Coordinates of C-alpha atoms in Angstrom, one line a residue:
M52 CA 37.8 -37.2 50.1
K53 CA 39.9 -38.1 47.1
S54 CA 43.0 -36.1 46.4
S55 CA 45.4 -38.7 44.9
I56 CA 45.6 -42.2 43.5
P57 CA 48.5 -44.6 43.6
I58 CA 49.9 -45.9 40.3
Y59 CA 52.1 -48.7 39.6
S60 CA 53.3 -47.1 36.3
L61 CA 52.4 -43.9 34.8
T62 CA 51.8 -43.6 31.2
A63 CA 51.2 -40.2 29.3
L64 CA 48.3 -41.4 27.4
C65 CA 35.1 -9.3 40.5
V66 CA 35.5 -13.0 37.7
L67 CA 32.3 -13.3 35.8
A68 CA 30.8 -11.1 38.5
S69 CA 31.7 -7.6 37.3
C70 CA 29.9 -4.7 38.5
I71 CA 26.7 -4.4 36.5
D72 CA 24.0 -1.6 37.0
R73 CA 20.7 -2.9 38.1
F74 CA 18.2 -2.9 35.3
E75 CA 14.3 -2.7 35.9
P76 CA 12.6 -3.2 32.5
E77 CA 9.6 -1.0 31.8
G78 CA 6.2 -2.4 32.1
T79 CA 7.5 -5.2 34.7
A80 CA 4.8 -6.9 36.5
S81 CA 4.7 -6.1 40.2
Q82 CA 3.9 -9.5 41.2
E83 CA 6.6 -12.0 42.4
S84 CA 6.8 -15.7 42.1
I85 CA 5.1 -15.7 38.7
L86 CA 4.8 -19.1 36.9
T87 CA 7.0 -19.4 34.0
V88 CA 6.4 -22.0 31.2
D89 CA 8.8 -23.2 28.4
G90 CA 7.9 -26.1 26.1
V91 CA 7.1 -27.1 22.5
I92 CA 4.3 -29.5 22.0
T93 CA 5.7 -32.1 19.5
S94 CA 5.3 -35.5 18.2
G95 CA 6.5 -38.3 20.5
I96 CA 7.6 -36.8 23.8
T97 CA 6.8 -33.3 24.7
T98 CA 9.0 -31.8 27.3
V99 CA 7.9 -28.7 29.5
E100 CA 9.7 -26.8 32.0
L101 CA 8.0 -25.1 34.9
N102 CA 9.5 -22.5 37.2
R103 CA 8.8 -19.4 39.3
T104 CA 10.3 -16.0 38.9
I105 CA 12.2 -14.5 41.9
P106 CA 12.9 -10.9 43.1
M107 CA 15.6 -8.9 41.4
D108 CA 17.8 -9.1 44.5
M109 CA 17.9 -12.9 44.5
E110 CA 20.3 -15.0 42.7
W111 CA 18.5 -16.3 39.5
S112 CA 20.0 -19.8 39.7
K113 CA 18.0 -20.4 42.9
A114 CA 14.5 -19.9 41.3
P115 CA 12.4 -22.7 42.6
P116 CA 11.2 -25.3 40.1
V117 CA 7.6 -26.3 40.1
D118 CA 7.4 -30.0 40.9
D119 CA 3.8 -30.7 41.9
A120 CA 1.9 -29.7 38.7
I121 CA -0.5 -31.9 36.6
L122 CA 0.1 -31.5 32.9
Y123 CA -1.5 -33.0 29.8
V124 CA -1.8 -32.0 26.1
E125 CA -5.3 -31.5 24.7
C126 CA -6.3 -31.9 20.9
D127 CA -9.2 -29.9 19.6
D128 CA -11.0 -33.2 18.8
G129 CA -11.3 -33.8 22.5
A130 CA -8.2 -36.4 22.8
R131 CA -6.1 -36.0 25.8
F132 CA -2.5 -37.0 26.3
T133 CA -2.1 -37.6 30.0
R134 CA 0.9 -39.9 30.5
T135 CA 3.2 -37.6 32.2
S136 CA 6.5 -38.2 33.9
Y137 CA 8.3 -35.7 36.3
L138 CA 12.1 -35.7 35.7
G139 CA 13.0 -33.2 38.4
D140 CA 14.3 -29.7 38.3
G141 CA 10.9 -28.5 37.0
L142 CA 11.0 -30.8 33.8
Y143 CA 7.9 -32.8 32.8
E144 CA 7.6 -35.2 29.8
I145 CA 4.3 -35.9 28.1
E146 CA 3.8 -38.8 25.8
T147 CA 1.9 -37.1 22.9
G148 CA 1.9 -39.7 20.0
E149 CA 2.0 -38.2 16.5
L150 CA 0.8 -34.7 15.8
H151 CA -1.5 -34.4 12.7
P152 CA -1.5 -31.2 10.5
G153 CA -5.2 -30.9 10.4
K154 CA -5.7 -30.6 14.1
Q155 CA -4.7 -28.1 16.8
Y156 CA -3.1 -28.7 20.3
R157 CA -2.7 -26.8 23.5
L158 CA -1.1 -27.5 27.0
H159 CA -3.1 -27.8 30.1
I160 CA -1.5 -27.2 33.5
G161 CA -3.2 -27.8 37.0
L162 CA -1.3 -26.2 39.9
D163 CA -2.3 -25.1 43.5
G164 CA -6.1 -25.3 42.6
R165 CA -5.6 -23.1 39.5
T166 CA -5.9 -24.0 35.8
Y167 CA -3.6 -22.7 33.1
E168 CA -3.8 -23.3 29.2
S169 CA -1.9 -22.3 26.3
G170 CA -3.8 -21.3 23.0
Y171 CA -4.7 -23.9 20.5
L172 CA -2.2 -24.1 17.6
P173 CA -1.9 -26.3 14.5
P174 CA 1.5 -28.1 14.3
L175 CA 4.4 -26.6 12.2
F176 CA 6.8 -28.8 10.3
S177 CA 10.5 -28.0 10.1
P178 CA 12.5 -28.2 6.9
G179 CA 15.5 -30.6 7.1
I180 CA 18.9 -29.6 8.5
D181 CA 21.3 -29.2 5.6
S182 CA 24.6 -29.4 7.7
I183 CA 26.2 -29.3 11.1
S184 CA 29.7 -27.9 11.0
Y185 CA 32.2 -25.9 12.9
Q186 CA 34.0 -22.6 12.6
K187 CA 37.4 -21.5 14.2
R188 CA 39.0 -18.3 13.3
E189 CA 42.5 -18.7 14.5
A190 CA 44.8 -20.4 17.1
G191 CA 43.4 -19.5 20.6
A192 CA 40.0 -18.7 19.3
P193 CA 36.9 -20.7 20.4
V194 CA 35.3 -23.4 18.4
Y195 CA 31.8 -22.7 17.2
I196 CA 29.3 -25.5 16.2
T197 CA 27.1 -24.2 13.6
V198 CA 23.8 -25.4 11.7
S199 CA 22.7 -24.5 8.2
T200 CA 19.3 -25.0 6.6
H201 CA 16.9 -23.6 3.8
D202 CA 13.2 -23.4 3.2
E203 CA 11.6 -23.6 -0.2
T204 CA 8.2 -22.4 1.0
D205 CA 7.1 -18.9 0.3
G206 CA 7.5 -16.2 3.0
P207 CA 10.0 -15.9 5.8
S208 CA 10.9 -18.7 8.2
Y209 CA 11.5 -18.6 11.9
Y210 CA 13.4 -21.2 13.8
R211 CA 14.4 -22.2 17.3
W212 CA 17.2 -24.9 17.9
T213 CA 17.9 -27.2 20.8
Y214 CA 20.8 -29.6 21.1
R215 CA 22.4 -32.2 23.2
E216 CA 26.2 -32.9 23.3
N217 CA 28.1 -36.0 24.2
W218 CA 31.8 -36.3 24.2
E219 CA 34.6 -38.8 25.3
F220 CA 37.8 -37.8 27.1
K221 CA 40.5 -39.3 29.0
S222 CA 42.8 -38.7 32.0
E223 CA 46.1 -37.0 31.4
L224 CA 47.8 -40.1 33.1
F225 CA 46.8 -43.8 33.4
A226 CA 46.6 -45.4 37.0
E227 CA 47.2 -49.1 36.8
Y228 CA 45.8 -49.8 40.3
G229 CA 44.3 -47.9 43.2
K230 CA 41.0 -47.6 45.1
L231 CA 37.9 -47.2 42.9
N232 CA 35.8 -44.2 44.2
G233 CA 38.7 -43.5 46.8
Y234 CA 37.7 -46.4 49.2
G235 CA 37.5 -50.1 49.4
P236 CA 40.1 -52.7 48.5
D237 CA 43.0 -51.9 46.0
T238 CA 41.9 -52.8 42.5
Y239 CA 43.7 -53.2 39.3
F240 CA 42.2 -51.0 36.6
D241 CA 41.5 -52.8 33.3
L242 CA 41.1 -50.9 30.1
N243 CA 39.1 -53.8 28.6
T244 CA 36.4 -53.4 31.0
A245 CA 34.6 -50.3 32.7
N246 CA 36.8 -51.0 35.7
N247 CA 39.1 -48.0 35.0
I248 CA 39.2 -44.3 35.5
Y249 CA 41.0 -43.4 32.4
Y250 CA 38.1 -43.2 29.7
C251 CA 35.1 -41.1 30.6
W252 CA 32.0 -39.4 29.0
G253 CA 30.4 -36.1 29.4
S254 CA 27.1 -34.7 28.4
N255 CA 25.2 -31.4 28.2
Q256 CA 22.0 -29.9 26.6
S257 CA 21.0 -26.5 25.5
R258 CA 19.3 -24.2 28.0
S259 CA 19.5 -21.0 26.2
F260 CA 17.5 -19.8 23.3
V261 CA 19.1 -20.2 19.7
L262 CA 16.9 -18.4 17.3
A263 CA 17.0 -17.1 13.6
A264 CA 14.6 -15.7 11.2
T265 CA 14.9 -14.9 7.4
D266 CA 12.5 -12.1 7.3
K267 CA 15.3 -9.7 6.7
L268 CA 17.3 -11.8 4.3
S269 CA 17.2 -11.8 0.6
Q270 CA 16.8 -15.7 0.6
N271 CA 15.2 -18.1 2.9
I272 CA 18.4 -19.6 3.9
I273 CA 20.1 -19.9 7.3
S274 CA 23.9 -20.4 6.9
H275 CA 26.2 -21.3 9.7
K276 CA 24.0 -20.4 12.6
R277 CA 26.1 -20.7 15.6
L278 CA 24.7 -23.1 18.2
T279 CA 27.3 -23.3 20.9
E280 CA 30.8 -22.1 21.7
I281 CA 33.6 -24.5 22.8
P282 CA 36.9 -23.1 24.3
P283 CA 39.9 -24.4 22.3
G284 CA 41.3 -26.3 25.2
S285 CA 38.0 -28.0 26.3
E286 CA 37.9 -31.7 26.9
K287 CA 34.8 -31.8 24.9
I288 CA 36.9 -31.9 21.6
S289 CA 40.0 -33.8 22.9
E290 CA 38.8 -37.3 21.9
L291 CA 35.4 -37.5 20.2
Y292 CA 32.5 -35.2 20.1
H293 CA 28.8 -35.9 19.2
I294 CA 26.0 -33.4 18.8
A295 CA 22.1 -34.1 18.2
V296 CA 20.3 -30.9 17.0
S297 CA 16.5 -30.5 16.8
Q298 CA 15.4 -27.7 14.4
Y299 CA 11.9 -26.3 15.1
R300 CA 10.0 -24.1 12.8
I301 CA 8.1 -21.5 15.0
R302 CA 5.6 -18.7 14.5
K303 CA 6.7 -15.1 14.3
E304 CA 5.0 -14.6 17.5
A305 CA 6.9 -17.2 19.2
H306 CA 10.2 -15.9 17.7
D307 CA 9.5 -12.4 19.0
Y308 CA 8.6 -13.7 22.5
F309 CA 11.8 -15.8 22.8
A310 CA 13.9 -12.8 21.4
N311 CA 12.5 -10.4 23.9
Q312 CA 13.1 -13.0 26.8
Q313 CA 16.6 -13.4 25.3
K314 CA 17.1 -9.7 25.5
N315 CA 15.7 -9.5 29.2
V316 CA 18.3 -12.2 30.2
S317 CA 21.1 -10.1 28.8
Q318 CA 19.9 -7.0 30.5
T319 CA 18.7 -8.3 33.9
G320 CA 21.1 -11.2 34.2
G321 CA 18.6 -13.9 34.8
I322 CA 15.8 -15.8 32.9
F323 CA 13.6 -15.7 35.9
S324 CA 14.0 -12.1 36.6
P325 CA 10.9 -9.8 36.3
V326 CA 9.7 -9.6 32.7
P327 CA 8.1 -6.9 30.6
A328 CA 4.4 -7.1 29.7
E329 CA 4.9 -7.9 26.1
M330 CA 6.7 -10.9 27.1
K331 CA 3.8 -12.9 28.7
G332 CA 3.3 -15.1 25.6
N333 CA 0.3 -17.4 25.1
I334 CA -0.3 -19.0 28.6
H335 CA -3.3 -17.9 30.6
C336 CA -4.7 -18.7 34.0
L337 CA -8.5 -19.7 33.5
T338 CA -9.4 -19.7 37.2
A339 CA -7.6 -16.2 38.0
P340 CA -7.7 -14.3 34.7
G341 CA -5.7 -11.5 36.2
E342 CA -2.8 -13.6 37.2
W343 CA 0.5 -13.1 35.3
V344 CA 1.8 -16.2 33.5
I345 CA 5.0 -16.0 31.4
G346 CA 5.7 -18.4 28.6
Y347 CA 5.0 -19.4 25.0
V348 CA 4.2 -23.0 24.1
E349 CA 4.6 -23.7 20.4
V350 CA 3.4 -26.6 18.5
S351 CA 6.0 -27.8 16.2
V352 CA 7.5 -31.2 14.9
P353 CA 11.3 -30.7 14.4
S354 CA 13.8 -32.1 12.0
V355 CA 16.8 -33.8 13.8
K356 CA 20.2 -34.3 12.7
E357 CA 22.9 -36.1 14.7
Q358 CA 26.7 -36.2 14.0
F359 CA 29.8 -37.3 15.4
M360 CA 32.6 -34.8 14.8
P361 CA 36.0 -36.5 15.0
E362 CA 37.5 -33.6 13.0
L363 CA 37.4 -31.4 16.1
T364 CA 40.5 -33.1 17.5
L365 CA 42.4 -31.3 14.8
V366 CA 41.6 -27.9 16.4
Y367 CA 41.9 -29.0 19.9
E368 CA 44.6 -27.1 21.7
P369 CA 45.5 -29.0 24.8
P370 CA 46.7 -27.0 27.9
P371 CA 50.2 -27.4 29.0
E372 CA 50.9 -30.8 30.5
T373 CA 51.7 -30.6 34.2
C374 CA 51.0 -34.0 35.6
N375 CA 54.3 -35.6 34.7
L376 CA 55.9 -33.0 37.0
L377 CA 53.7 -33.9 39.9
I378 CA 54.5 -37.6 40.1
S379 CA 55.8 -38.6 43.6
S380 CA 56.8 -41.5 45.6
S381 CA 54.7 -40.1 48.6
S382 CA 51.0 -40.3 48.9
Y383 CA 49.4 -36.9 48.7
T384 CA 46.8 -38.1 51.3
G385 CA 49.0 -40.0 53.7
I386 CA 47.1 -43.2 52.9
T387 CA 49.4 -46.4 52.9
Y388 CA 49.1 -48.6 49.9
M389 CA 50.5 -52.0 50.4
L390 CA 51.4 -52.5 46.8
G391 CA 54.8 -53.2 45.2
P392 CA 57.1 -52.3 43.8
P393 CA 56.7 -49.0 45.8
P394 CA 53.9 -47.1 44.1
L395 CA 54.0 -43.8 42.7
Y396 CA 51.4 -41.1 43.2
A397 CA 50.0 -38.1 41.3
P398 CA 47.0 -35.7 42.1
S399 CA 43.6 -37.3 41.4
R400 CA 42.8 -34.7 38.9
C401 CA 45.6 -36.2 36.6
L402 CA 44.4 -39.8 37.0
D403 CA 40.6 -39.9 37.8
C404 CA 38.4 -38.8 34.8
T405 CA 35.3 -39.5 37.0
L406 CA 35.9 -36.2 38.7
R407 CA 34.8 -34.4 35.5
G408 CA 32.6 -36.9 33.9
T409 CA 31.0 -40.5 34.3
K410 CA 31.7 -44.0 33.2
N411 CA 28.3 -44.0 31.5
K412 CA 29.2 -44.7 27.8
P413 CA 26.3 -43.7 25.5
P414 CA 24.8 -46.7 23.9
F415 CA 25.4 -45.4 20.4
W416 CA 29.0 -44.7 21.0
P417 CA 31.4 -46.1 18.4
T418 CA 34.6 -46.8 20.4
S419 CA 35.3 -50.2 21.8
H420 CA 36.8 -49.2 25.0
L421 CA 34.8 -48.7 28.3

């Protein structure tokens, strides 16, 4: 177990569980372990997530993923896209090629001897993303990453966004040498190679629903829709932040389904909690028509915009530095390091960025250090 790292020279380079009354939505299915399906059939790679619902008295994060399904996408001309990979945690990827506007597509699932299908739908195509920006009201307030778009077609527009974040950060203090991964021979850390624990990277992807509609607006414009909230002292914005946003045009039926599911999450505390009848979506079991299935599989080709946001360092509010006060000539772990002059020590959290991130630098990252 790592709790401290020796350094030759140090350089300054009821919480969330409040009492909530139990909520039982009207029209909830009495069945348990209902199959839930979330995915958008799209050009290139289609990602589908399969899970099971759980009883209300269980922790939602323990909902079991479905890891033994057979999936493919089918076109109404008879073509099938069957090259599927299982990524773990209930996530599947299907190679779907390019979707054509004159055709319709559906998802096919084989599981436990039963067959499930979504309804055939023609693909929708999203307008472009106008901008990605940020909002911050005042000191101490969070930073919001926002997206703006507009649509020149007639009629209201409905959207769903997903995103992936990457960020670079570094340790509060730099260790010149120590034991990589807490064991093995003593090693000099080199900032010119990946053999250091000073620079690290983190990543995250959206798991919640980000939705918007223009049906109640005077113009077909979405301005500064909030995608994600970042605390002002988060390491995400301490060095360099990048976000890739996918914007999907969706049908009103899909928007209403996701909005209802979002409401259910806020009321029941879990996405896999029992779900009202109007939220079943467009997935059906062919071999057992009476079986409940929850999910809406849209068919949509997104517009994508990626952006580095170095300006976020200007609104970063670093927490008070404490590590310089914790430097000691004695090892915190009692391990003897045969290094001289006599080494100095500090807690690993001050020195080892891999406790909170990885050394896996994204291939598109612009900085030269590793």
